[in-house]
Short mmCIF file of C-alpha atoms in Angstrom, two decimals:
data_model
loop_
_atom_site.label_atom_id
_atom_site.label_comp_id
_atom_site.label_asym_id
_atom_site.label_seq_id
_atom_site.Cartn_x
_atom_site.Cartn_y
_atom_site.Cartn_z
CA MET A 1 3.08 16.49 10.20
CA LYS A 2 2.99 13.66 12.73
CA ILE A 3 4.02 10.05 12.05
CA TYR A 4 3.58 7.06 14.35
CA ASN A 5 7.06 5.65 14.95
CA SER A 6 6.99 1.89 15.57
CA TYR A 7 10.38 2.18 17.27
CA THR A 8 9.30 4.68 19.95
CA LYS A 9 5.65 3.51 19.98
CA ARG A 10 4.26 7.04 19.68
CA LYS A 11 3.36 9.71 17.19
CA GLU A 12 6.21 12.12 16.52
CA GLU A 13 6.59 15.38 14.67
CA PHE A 14 8.20 14.61 11.32
CA VAL A 15 11.58 16.30 10.96
CA PRO A 16 13.77 14.76 8.24
CA LEU A 17 17.49 14.19 8.65
CA GLU A 18 18.19 16.77 5.97
CA GLU A 19 15.94 19.80 5.69
CA GLY A 20 13.55 19.59 2.75
CA LYS A 21 14.59 16.08 1.73
CA VAL A 22 13.22 12.64 2.60
CA LYS A 23 14.91 9.27 2.12
CA MET A 24 12.25 6.57 2.25
CA TYR A 25 12.45 2.80 1.80
CA ALA A 26 9.75 0.13 1.88
CA CYS A 27 10.30 -3.62 1.80
CA GLY A 28 8.86 -5.00 -1.42
CA ILE A 29 7.76 -8.41 -2.60
CA THR A 30 9.57 -11.73 -2.45
CA VAL A 31 8.75 -12.96 -5.94
CA SER A 32 8.03 -16.61 -5.17
CA GLY A 33 4.42 -16.19 -6.31
CA GLU A 34 1.96 -13.74 -7.78
CA ALA A 35 0.96 -10.52 -6.04
CA HIS A 36 -1.90 -10.82 -3.53
CA ILE A 37 -4.03 -8.10 -1.99
CA GLY A 38 -1.57 -7.62 0.89
CA HIS A 39 1.19 -6.77 -1.57
CA GLY A 40 -1.09 -4.34 -3.35
CA TYR A 41 -2.12 -2.70 -0.09
CA GLN A 42 1.43 -2.17 1.09
CA ALA A 43 2.49 -0.72 -2.26
CA LEU A 44 -0.53 1.61 -2.19
CA ILE A 45 0.12 2.85 1.34
CA TYR A 46 3.74 3.81 0.73
CA ASP A 47 2.94 5.37 -2.63
CA ILE A 48 0.40 7.57 -0.82
CA MET A 49 2.89 8.45 1.92
CA ARG A 50 5.44 9.47 -0.70
CA LYS A 51 2.89 11.61 -2.58
CA PHE A 52 1.63 13.40 0.52
CA LEU A 53 5.16 14.22 1.63
CA GLU A 54 5.77 15.61 -1.84
CA LYS A 55 2.57 17.63 -1.55
CA LEU A 56 3.99 19.16 1.63
CA GLY A 57 6.98 20.28 -0.41
CA TYR A 58 9.57 17.62 0.44
CA ASP A 59 11.98 16.27 -2.15
CA VAL A 60 11.32 12.55 -1.65
CA THR A 61 13.52 9.73 -2.86
CA TYR A 62 11.48 6.56 -2.45
CA ALA A 63 13.00 3.11 -2.94
CA ARG A 64 11.42 -0.34 -2.95
CA ASN A 65 13.03 -3.69 -3.47
CA TYR A 66 12.28 -7.00 -5.03
CA THR A 67 13.70 -10.02 -3.22
CA ASP A 68 14.54 -12.07 -6.28
CA VAL A 69 16.55 -14.84 -4.66
CA ASP A 70 15.64 -16.81 -1.53
CA ASP A 71 14.62 -20.30 -0.36
CA LYS A 72 11.00 -19.98 -1.53
CA ILE A 73 11.97 -18.79 -4.99
CA ILE A 74 14.50 -21.59 -5.39
CA ALA A 75 11.95 -24.19 -4.25
CA ARG A 76 9.21 -22.84 -6.53
CA SER A 77 11.49 -22.60 -9.54
CA ALA A 78 12.53 -26.24 -9.01
CA GLU A 79 8.85 -27.27 -8.91
CA VAL A 80 8.13 -25.67 -12.29
CA GLY A 81 11.46 -26.68 -13.82
CA VAL A 82 12.74 -23.16 -14.54
CA PRO A 83 16.08 -21.66 -13.42
CA ALA A 84 15.61 -19.50 -10.32
CA ASP A 85 16.78 -16.26 -11.96
CA GLU A 86 14.51 -16.79 -14.97
CA TYR A 87 11.57 -17.65 -12.73
CA ALA A 88 12.12 -14.50 -10.62
CA GLU A 89 12.24 -12.25 -13.70
CA LYS A 90 9.00 -13.68 -15.06
CA MET A 91 7.28 -13.17 -11.70
CA ILE A 92 8.52 -9.56 -11.52
CA GLU A 93 7.03 -8.91 -14.98
CA LYS A 94 3.69 -10.34 -13.81
CA ILE A 95 3.71 -8.35 -10.59
CA ASN A 96 4.61 -5.11 -12.37
CA ALA A 97 1.74 -5.65 -14.81
CA VAL A 98 -0.86 -6.17 -12.06
CA MET A 99 0.44 -3.20 -10.05
CA ALA A 100 0.01 -1.08 -13.17
CA LYS A 101 -3.64 -2.21 -13.33
CA LEU A 102 -4.05 -1.20 -9.69
CA ARG A 103 -2.53 2.11 -10.79
CA VAL A 104 0.09 2.34 -8.09
CA ASP A 105 3.08 4.38 -9.23
CA ASP A 106 6.61 3.03 -9.29
CA PRO A 107 9.10 4.22 -6.67
CA ASN A 108 11.93 6.55 -7.67
CA VAL A 109 14.37 3.67 -7.24
CA TRP A 110 13.84 -0.04 -7.81
CA LEU A 111 16.31 -2.34 -6.04
CA LYS A 112 16.94 -6.05 -6.56
CA ALA A 113 18.96 -8.37 -4.38
CA THR A 114 20.67 -10.05 -7.34
CA GLN A 115 21.90 -6.68 -8.61
CA ASN A 116 23.55 -5.93 -5.26
CA ILE A 117 25.57 -9.07 -4.60
CA ASP A 118 28.89 -7.19 -4.47
CA ASN A 119 27.40 -4.66 -2.01
CA ILE A 120 26.07 -7.49 0.12
CA ILE A 121 29.40 -9.34 0.19
CA ASP A 122 31.24 -6.13 1.11
CA PHE A 123 28.74 -5.43 3.91
CA ILE A 124 29.17 -8.94 5.35
CA ALA A 125 32.95 -8.77 5.15
CA LYS A 126 32.96 -5.54 7.17
CA LEU A 127 30.69 -7.06 9.81
CA ILE A 128 33.12 -9.98 10.17
CA GLU A 129 36.01 -7.52 10.44
CA LYS A 130 34.21 -5.63 13.22
CA GLY A 131 33.49 -8.84 15.15
CA HIS A 132 29.71 -8.83 14.59
CA ALA A 133 29.60 -11.82 12.24
CA TYR A 134 31.45 -15.09 11.80
CA PRO A 135 31.95 -17.59 8.95
CA THR A 136 31.58 -21.32 9.46
CA ALA A 137 33.59 -24.18 8.07
CA GLY A 138 30.62 -25.06 5.86
CA GLY A 139 30.69 -21.73 4.03
CA ASP A 140 27.84 -19.96 5.85
CA VAL A 141 28.13 -16.60 7.61
CA TYR A 142 26.04 -15.66 10.65
CA PHE A 143 25.41 -12.45 12.52
CA ASP A 144 26.39 -12.71 16.19
CA VAL A 145 23.31 -11.33 17.96
CA GLN A 146 25.08 -11.17 21.33
CA SER A 147 27.55 -8.70 19.83
CA PHE A 148 24.73 -6.14 19.49
CA PRO A 149 23.32 -5.37 22.99
CA ALA A 150 20.44 -3.22 21.62
CA TYR A 151 18.93 -6.20 19.80
CA GLY A 152 15.15 -6.38 20.29
CA GLN A 153 14.35 -2.70 20.85
CA LEU A 154 12.03 -2.40 17.84
CA SER A 155 9.98 -5.49 18.73
CA ASN A 156 10.34 -5.18 22.51
CA ARG A 157 11.97 -8.60 22.70
CA ASN A 158 15.11 -9.70 24.47
CA ILE A 159 17.44 -12.47 23.40
CA ASP A 160 15.91 -14.92 25.86
CA ASP A 161 12.52 -14.76 24.13
CA ALA A 162 13.78 -13.96 20.65
CA LEU A 163 13.03 -17.47 19.47
CA ASP A 164 9.36 -17.45 20.42
CA GLY A 165 7.24 -18.17 17.37
CA VAL A 166 10.16 -17.89 14.96
CA ARG A 167 11.46 -20.69 12.79
CA VAL A 168 15.16 -21.13 13.44
CA ASP A 169 17.81 -22.69 11.22
CA ASN A 170 19.54 -24.96 13.75
CA ASP A 171 22.97 -25.13 12.15
CA GLU A 172 25.36 -26.88 14.56
CA GLU A 173 28.09 -24.41 13.55
CA LYS A 174 26.12 -21.44 14.90
CA LYS A 175 27.32 -19.92 18.16
CA ASN A 176 23.76 -19.39 19.31
CA ALA A 177 20.40 -20.58 18.01
CA TYR A 178 19.16 -17.03 17.45
CA ASP A 179 22.10 -15.93 15.25
CA PHE A 180 20.82 -15.36 11.72
CA ALA A 181 22.29 -16.09 8.32
CA LEU A 182 24.00 -13.36 6.33
CA TRP A 183 25.36 -15.71 3.67
CA LYS A 184 24.09 -19.20 2.85
CA SER A 185 26.34 -21.81 1.28
CA ALA A 186 25.01 -23.20 -1.97
CA LYS A 187 23.47 -26.64 -2.20
CA PRO A 188 24.07 -28.66 -5.39
CA GLY A 189 22.20 -27.15 -8.34
CA GLU A 190 21.18 -23.95 -6.55
CA ILE A 191 21.73 -20.47 -7.92
CA CYS A 192 24.89 -19.07 -6.36
CA TRP A 193 27.66 -16.48 -6.49
CA ASP A 194 31.35 -16.59 -5.58
CA SER A 195 32.31 -15.08 -2.23
CA PRO A 196 35.26 -15.13 0.18
CA TRP A 197 33.41 -17.89 2.06
CA GLY A 198 32.64 -20.05 -0.97
CA LYS A 199 29.77 -20.25 -3.43
CA GLY A 200 26.45 -19.18 -1.97
CA ARG A 201 23.78 -16.51 -1.84
CA PRO A 202 22.64 -13.79 0.57
CA GLY A 203 20.42 -14.36 3.56
CA TRP A 204 17.12 -12.52 3.40
CA HIS A 205 17.77 -9.89 6.08
CA ILE A 206 21.11 -8.63 4.77
CA GLU A 207 19.65 -7.70 1.38
CA CYS A 208 17.67 -4.67 2.60
CA SER A 209 20.51 -3.34 4.75
CA ALA A 210 23.06 -3.56 1.96
CA MET A 211 20.72 -2.06 -0.64
CA ASN A 212 19.83 0.82 1.68
CA LEU A 213 23.47 1.57 2.34
CA ALA A 214 24.25 1.56 -1.38
CA ALA A 215 21.22 3.68 -2.34
CA PHE A 216 21.03 6.16 0.55
CA GLY A 217 24.09 5.96 2.78
CA GLU A 218 24.19 5.17 6.47
CA GLN A 219 20.86 6.69 7.56
CA ILE A 220 17.35 7.06 6.16
CA ASP A 221 14.28 8.95 7.30
CA ILE A 222 11.46 6.43 6.83
CA HIS A 223 11.53 2.65 6.57
CA GLY A 224 8.28 0.79 6.02
CA GLY A 225 6.74 -2.60 5.60
CA GLY A 226 4.04 -4.88 6.92
CA ARG A 227 3.72 -5.33 10.68
CA ASP A 228 4.68 -8.99 10.26
CA LEU A 229 8.19 -7.83 9.30
CA ILE A 230 8.93 -6.14 12.64
CA PHE A 231 10.44 -9.36 13.95
CA PRO A 232 12.72 -10.80 12.88
CA HIS A 233 13.31 -8.99 9.56
CA HIS A 234 13.39 -5.34 10.62
CA GLU A 235 14.95 -6.16 13.97
CA ASN A 236 17.76 -7.89 12.11
CA GLU A 237 18.12 -4.99 9.68
CA ILE A 238 18.67 -2.64 12.61
CA ALA A 239 21.20 -4.94 14.23
CA GLN A 240 23.39 -5.52 11.18
CA THR A 241 23.25 -1.92 9.90
CA GLU A 242 23.87 -0.18 13.21
CA ALA A 243 26.57 -2.72 14.11
CA LEU A 244 28.34 -1.69 10.91
CA THR A 245 27.85 2.08 11.01
CA GLY A 246 27.51 2.87 14.70
CA LYS A 247 24.66 5.24 13.78
CA ARG A 248 20.89 5.15 14.11
CA PHE A 249 19.74 3.46 10.92
CA VAL A 250 16.14 4.70 10.59
CA LYS A 251 14.56 7.79 12.15
CA TYR A 252 10.92 6.73 11.65
CA TRP A 253 9.84 3.09 11.42
CA THR A 254 6.33 2.66 9.92
CA HIS A 255 4.31 -0.54 9.63
CA ASN A 256 1.01 -1.21 7.93
CA GLY A 257 -1.51 -3.66 9.37
CA LEU A 258 -2.24 -7.14 8.09
CA ILE A 259 -4.96 -8.44 5.80
CA LYS A 260 -7.51 -10.86 7.22
CA VAL A 261 -10.15 -12.72 5.23
CA ASN A 262 -13.40 -13.21 7.14
CA GLY A 263 -11.52 -12.84 10.40
CA GLN A 264 -8.59 -15.16 9.59
CA LYS A 265 -5.08 -14.07 8.74
CA MET A 266 -4.54 -14.39 5.00
CA SER A 267 -2.02 -17.12 4.18
CA LYS A 268 -1.28 -19.73 1.56
CA SER A 269 -1.51 -22.48 4.16
CA LEU A 270 -5.14 -21.55 4.87
CA GLY A 271 -5.89 -21.29 1.17
CA ASN A 272 -7.44 -17.84 1.56
CA SER A 273 -4.92 -15.68 -0.31
CA LEU A 274 -6.66 -13.18 -2.58
CA LEU A 275 -4.68 -12.65 -5.74
CA LEU A 276 -4.66 -9.05 -6.87
CA ALA A 277 -5.16 -10.02 -10.51
CA ASP A 278 -8.36 -11.93 -9.63
CA LEU A 279 -9.78 -8.99 -7.67
CA LEU A 280 -9.06 -6.60 -10.52
CA GLU A 281 -11.11 -8.83 -12.81
CA LYS A 282 -14.13 -8.29 -10.55
CA TYR A 283 -13.73 -4.74 -9.23
CA SER A 284 -12.34 -1.42 -10.38
CA ASP A 285 -8.95 -0.37 -9.04
CA GLU A 286 -10.63 2.60 -7.35
CA ALA A 287 -13.13 0.41 -5.51
CA ILE A 288 -10.30 -1.76 -4.20
CA LYS A 289 -8.34 1.27 -3.03
CA TYR A 290 -11.41 2.90 -1.52
CA ALA A 291 -12.19 -0.29 0.42
CA LEU A 292 -8.65 -0.64 1.78
CA LEU A 293 -8.16 3.00 2.70
CA GLN A 294 -11.25 3.11 4.92
CA THR A 295 -9.05 1.59 7.64
CA ASN A 296 -6.13 3.50 9.12
CA TYR A 297 -2.97 2.00 7.63
CA ARG A 298 -1.74 0.74 11.01
CA GLY A 299 -4.90 -1.30 11.61
CA ASP A 300 -5.70 -4.76 10.28
CA ILE A 301 -8.20 -4.99 7.43
CA ASN A 302 -10.86 -7.68 7.56
CA ILE A 303 -12.00 -8.54 4.04
CA THR A 304 -15.56 -9.79 4.20
CA ASP A 305 -17.67 -10.93 1.28
CA ASN A 306 -19.32 -7.54 0.90
CA LEU A 307 -16.30 -5.24 1.41
CA PHE A 308 -15.39 -4.74 -2.24
CA PRO A 309 -18.95 -4.87 -3.67
CA LEU A 310 -20.06 -2.17 -1.21
CA ALA A 311 -17.00 -0.07 -1.99
CA GLU A 312 -17.81 -0.33 -5.69
CA VAL A 313 -21.36 0.90 -5.08
CA GLN A 314 -20.12 3.81 -2.98
CA ILE A 315 -17.32 4.98 -5.27
CA ARG A 316 -19.62 4.64 -8.25
CA GLY A 317 -22.22 6.70 -6.42
CA PHE A 318 -19.72 9.50 -5.89
CA TYR A 319 -18.85 9.42 -9.58
CA LYS A 320 -22.55 9.62 -10.51
CA LEU A 321 -22.88 12.69 -8.31
CA LEU A 322 -19.87 14.28 -10.00
CA GLY A 323 -21.41 13.48 -13.38
CA THR A 324 -24.67 15.15 -12.35
CA VAL A 325 -22.79 18.28 -11.25
CA TYR A 326 -20.88 18.57 -14.52
CA ALA A 327 -24.06 17.98 -16.54
CA MET A 328 -25.75 20.90 -14.73
CA ASN A 329 -22.69 23.03 -15.50
CA TYR A 330 -23.49 25.78 -13.02
CA PRO A 331 -20.87 28.57 -13.43
CA MET A 332 -18.60 29.01 -10.43
CA SER A 333 -17.09 32.21 -9.12
CA ALA A 334 -13.75 32.89 -7.48
CA GLU A 335 -15.60 32.90 -4.16
CA ASP A 336 -16.99 29.43 -4.92
CA GLU A 337 -13.49 28.11 -5.63
CA ALA A 338 -12.21 29.68 -2.43
CA ALA A 339 -15.01 28.00 -0.44
CA ALA A 340 -14.13 24.62 -1.96
CA LYS A 341 -10.53 24.95 -0.74
CA LYS A 342 -11.74 23.73 2.65
CA ILE A 343 -11.88 20.25 1.11
CA ASP A 344 -8.15 20.32 0.47
CA GLU A 345 -7.41 21.88 3.85
CA GLU A 346 -9.41 19.26 5.72
CA PHE A 347 -7.81 16.48 3.66
CA ASN A 348 -4.34 17.80 4.49
CA ALA A 349 -5.23 17.93 8.19
CA CYS A 350 -6.31 14.28 8.10
CA MET A 351 -3.21 13.14 6.27
CA ALA A 352 -0.88 15.19 8.45
CA ASP A 353 -2.13 13.12 11.39
CA ASP A 354 -0.23 9.94 10.55
CA PHE A 355 -1.74 9.60 7.05
CA ASN A 356 -5.32 9.17 8.27
CA THR A 357 -7.00 8.09 5.03
CA ALA A 358 -9.96 6.68 6.94
CA LEU A 359 -10.96 10.10 8.25
CA ALA A 360 -10.32 11.73 4.88
CA LEU A 361 -12.69 9.28 3.17
CA SER A 362 -15.38 9.70 5.81
CA ASN A 363 -15.43 13.43 4.98
CA LEU A 364 -16.61 12.62 1.45
CA PHE A 365 -20.14 11.88 2.65
CA GLY A 366 -20.45 15.32 4.17
CA TYR A 367 -19.20 16.92 0.96
CA ALA A 368 -21.73 14.90 -1.05
CA LYS A 369 -24.52 16.20 1.19
CA GLU A 370 -23.34 19.77 0.64
CA ILE A 371 -23.12 19.26 -3.13
CA ASN A 372 -26.71 18.01 -3.23
CA ARG A 373 -27.77 21.13 -1.36
CA PHE A 374 -25.86 23.34 -3.81
CA LEU A 375 -27.45 21.52 -6.76
CA ALA A 376 -30.93 22.16 -5.40
CA ALA A 377 -30.06 25.86 -5.09
CA GLN A 378 -28.39 25.96 -8.53
CA ASP A 379 -25.27 27.18 -6.73
CA GLY A 380 -21.89 27.22 -8.50
CA LYS A 381 -20.27 25.82 -5.36
CA ALA A 382 -21.49 22.41 -6.58
CA THR A 383 -19.09 22.66 -9.50
CA ALA A 384 -16.27 24.01 -7.35
CA TYR A 385 -16.69 21.22 -4.78
CA ALA A 386 -16.77 18.53 -7.46
CA LYS A 387 -13.58 19.79 -9.10
CA GLN A 388 -11.80 20.14 -5.76
CA ILE A 389 -12.76 16.61 -4.70
CA GLN A 390 -11.27 15.20 -7.89
CA LYS A 391 -8.09 17.24 -7.50
CA THR A 392 -7.57 16.51 -3.82
CA TYR A 393 -8.51 12.84 -3.65
CA SER A 394 -6.49 11.90 -6.71
CA LEU A 395 -3.58 11.64 -4.26
CA LEU A 396 -5.28 8.49 -2.93
CA GLY A 397 -5.77 7.17 -6.45
CA LEU A 398 -9.47 8.11 -6.43
CA PHE A 399 -11.59 10.19 -8.83
CA SER A 400 -8.77 10.37 -11.36
CA ARG A 401 -11.14 9.53 -14.23
CA THR A 402 -13.99 11.51 -15.68
CA PRO A 403 -17.45 10.28 -14.62
CA GLU A 404 -17.96 9.06 -18.20
CA GLU A 405 -14.72 7.09 -18.15
CA TYR A 406 -15.62 5.49 -14.84
CA GLU A 407 -19.09 4.49 -16.05
CA GLY A 408 -17.41 3.04 -19.12
CA LEU A 409 -15.79 0.42 -16.88
CA PHE A 410 -19.25 -1.07 -16.39
CA ALA A 411 -20.44 -0.90 -19.99
CA LYS A 412 -19.97 -4.62 -20.61
CA GLU A 413 -21.43 -5.55 -17.22
CA GLU A 414 -24.55 -3.49 -17.89
CA SER A 415 -24.90 -4.19 -21.59
CA GLY A 416 -28.26 -5.86 -20.84
CA VAL A 417 -29.81 -2.61 -19.52
CA PRO A 418 -31.50 -0.80 -22.42
CA GLU A 419 -30.32 2.72 -23.17
CA ASP A 420 -33.84 4.15 -22.72
CA VAL A 421 -33.96 2.66 -19.20
CA LYS A 422 -30.58 4.19 -18.36
CA ALA A 423 -31.78 7.55 -19.68
CA ILE A 424 -34.89 7.47 -17.48
CA ALA A 425 -32.81 6.52 -14.46
CA GLU A 426 -30.45 9.44 -15.08
CA GLU A 427 -33.38 11.82 -15.57
CA ARG A 428 -34.87 10.63 -12.29
CA TRP A 429 -31.55 11.14 -10.49
CA ALA A 430 -31.34 14.69 -11.81
CA ALA A 431 -34.92 15.32 -10.61
CA ARG A 432 -33.93 14.15 -7.13
CA GLN A 433 -30.97 16.54 -7.07
CA ALA A 434 -33.39 19.34 -7.98
CA ARG A 435 -35.76 18.12 -5.20
CA ASP A 436 -38.54 17.59 -7.75
CA TRP A 437 -39.99 14.72 -5.78
CA ALA A 438 -43.16 14.39 -7.87
CA LYS A 439 -41.17 13.90 -11.07
CA SER A 440 -38.78 11.54 -9.29
CA ASP A 441 -41.68 9.34 -8.13
CA GLU A 442 -43.25 9.42 -11.58
CA LEU A 443 -40.02 8.20 -13.18
CA ARG A 444 -39.55 5.53 -10.51
CA THR A 445 -42.97 4.14 -11.45
CA LYS A 446 -41.99 4.27 -15.11
CA LEU A 447 -38.86 2.27 -14.39
CA ALA A 448 -40.90 -0.29 -12.45
CA ASP A 449 -43.26 -0.65 -15.40
CA LEU A 450 -40.22 -1.41 -17.53
CA GLY A 451 -39.10 -4.08 -15.04
CA TYR A 452 -36.40 -2.23 -13.08
CA ALA A 453 -36.12 -1.26 -9.43
CA VAL A 454 -33.95 1.64 -8.35
CA LYS A 455 -32.18 1.91 -5.00
CA ASP A 456 -30.91 5.32 -3.90
CA SER A 457 -27.96 6.20 -1.69
CA LYS A 458 -26.50 9.52 -0.59
CA THR A 459 -24.22 9.60 -3.61
CA GLY A 460 -26.04 7.76 -6.38
CA TYR A 461 -28.38 4.95 -7.33
CA GLU A 462 -28.34 1.31 -8.41
CA LEU A 463 -30.60 -0.32 -11.00
CA THR A 464 -31.66 -3.95 -10.59
CA LYS A 465 -33.88 -6.15 -12.71
CA ILE A 466 -37.19 -6.96 -10.98
#
């Protein structure tokens, strides 16, 4: 098993800190707004990583966090006239509901900043004691970046260029402009907690370090998040944690790519954020996952107008093929099942190479071609292949329904297509699988007479009104 380590900038053989066990953490959502497609993608990727490691036999403890107090949450809660803690809880409920619709499993451990205030205060106090942080007269506490010579190794930055492209809080009480806040003094009316430095709340970066220490101890195997978190967030996590413990914090740093919309980075300021709830109203969860996973997780994803519609057609086509196989019900032998094991073996080989979902999905088209050949020969391997595909690719959140259940998702959408037309289309598809081209052409003409055109693909067909 090889993983690309963002810290060393190369693929490395995965060897956990403790044999047979994996401690894994991924930065979650700051709940200032609803979940967008980027949030869904990141949750999906780390859920898949966890599941594949479990498939390899590791005992995985996977933690994610919710940042439920920060500047954006406080500002948004003030806009809507709701206390910050109440606003954050309502947003978490919304986000959990939409993630359930995407059918991404929960981590083993959920962490929240507001439930770790004592751990955060203790962490900060120890950093001050060790000379890595300092309080100000105004009640803030900052990390002294110059006290940690290794600062910048994850992002390949040095202190001189650490400020490039980063918004800096220019507090006059800071020793240096690039020192970052561990504790922020409370402004009038803001949510706050008591601390040795006065009423206030945690800085963003300290939350993940303190929660990791409380949940896992001084070291973890895998830490993940979006590539936009490398600097300053993950760089600051390394600095404050390793300054405290004197040990290497994370063995393998992993970062997923960013979401672009028609070539532009997705952001609220550009008005092109795609809310996950809106996408799930238009497309099945499996189509969304299939679309996203066609790109290696480290690469950026460009969402064009046809990305999700095309993914829906393709995943639906695979389901139609599975449905055809099960309808034929060719008996399979032990030899057939053994032959189908290659699907799982090839999937594992793809995933063991830095979780290469893109290659694993590309293999599906070859399997579909083989299944069509088996169908034409009335070979039981068609059944064995279909069952193995569903078993293997369920790890990616795909093919976890029966073909009938998946088609049921479109019942309302296709309520205008008469049942007799659907029956003819299915009969024609079966004729094509049996290579009865004369019957297939005859039924195509019949559909045309009824006012419907049929478009074939390698894995299925699509009916459209003429």
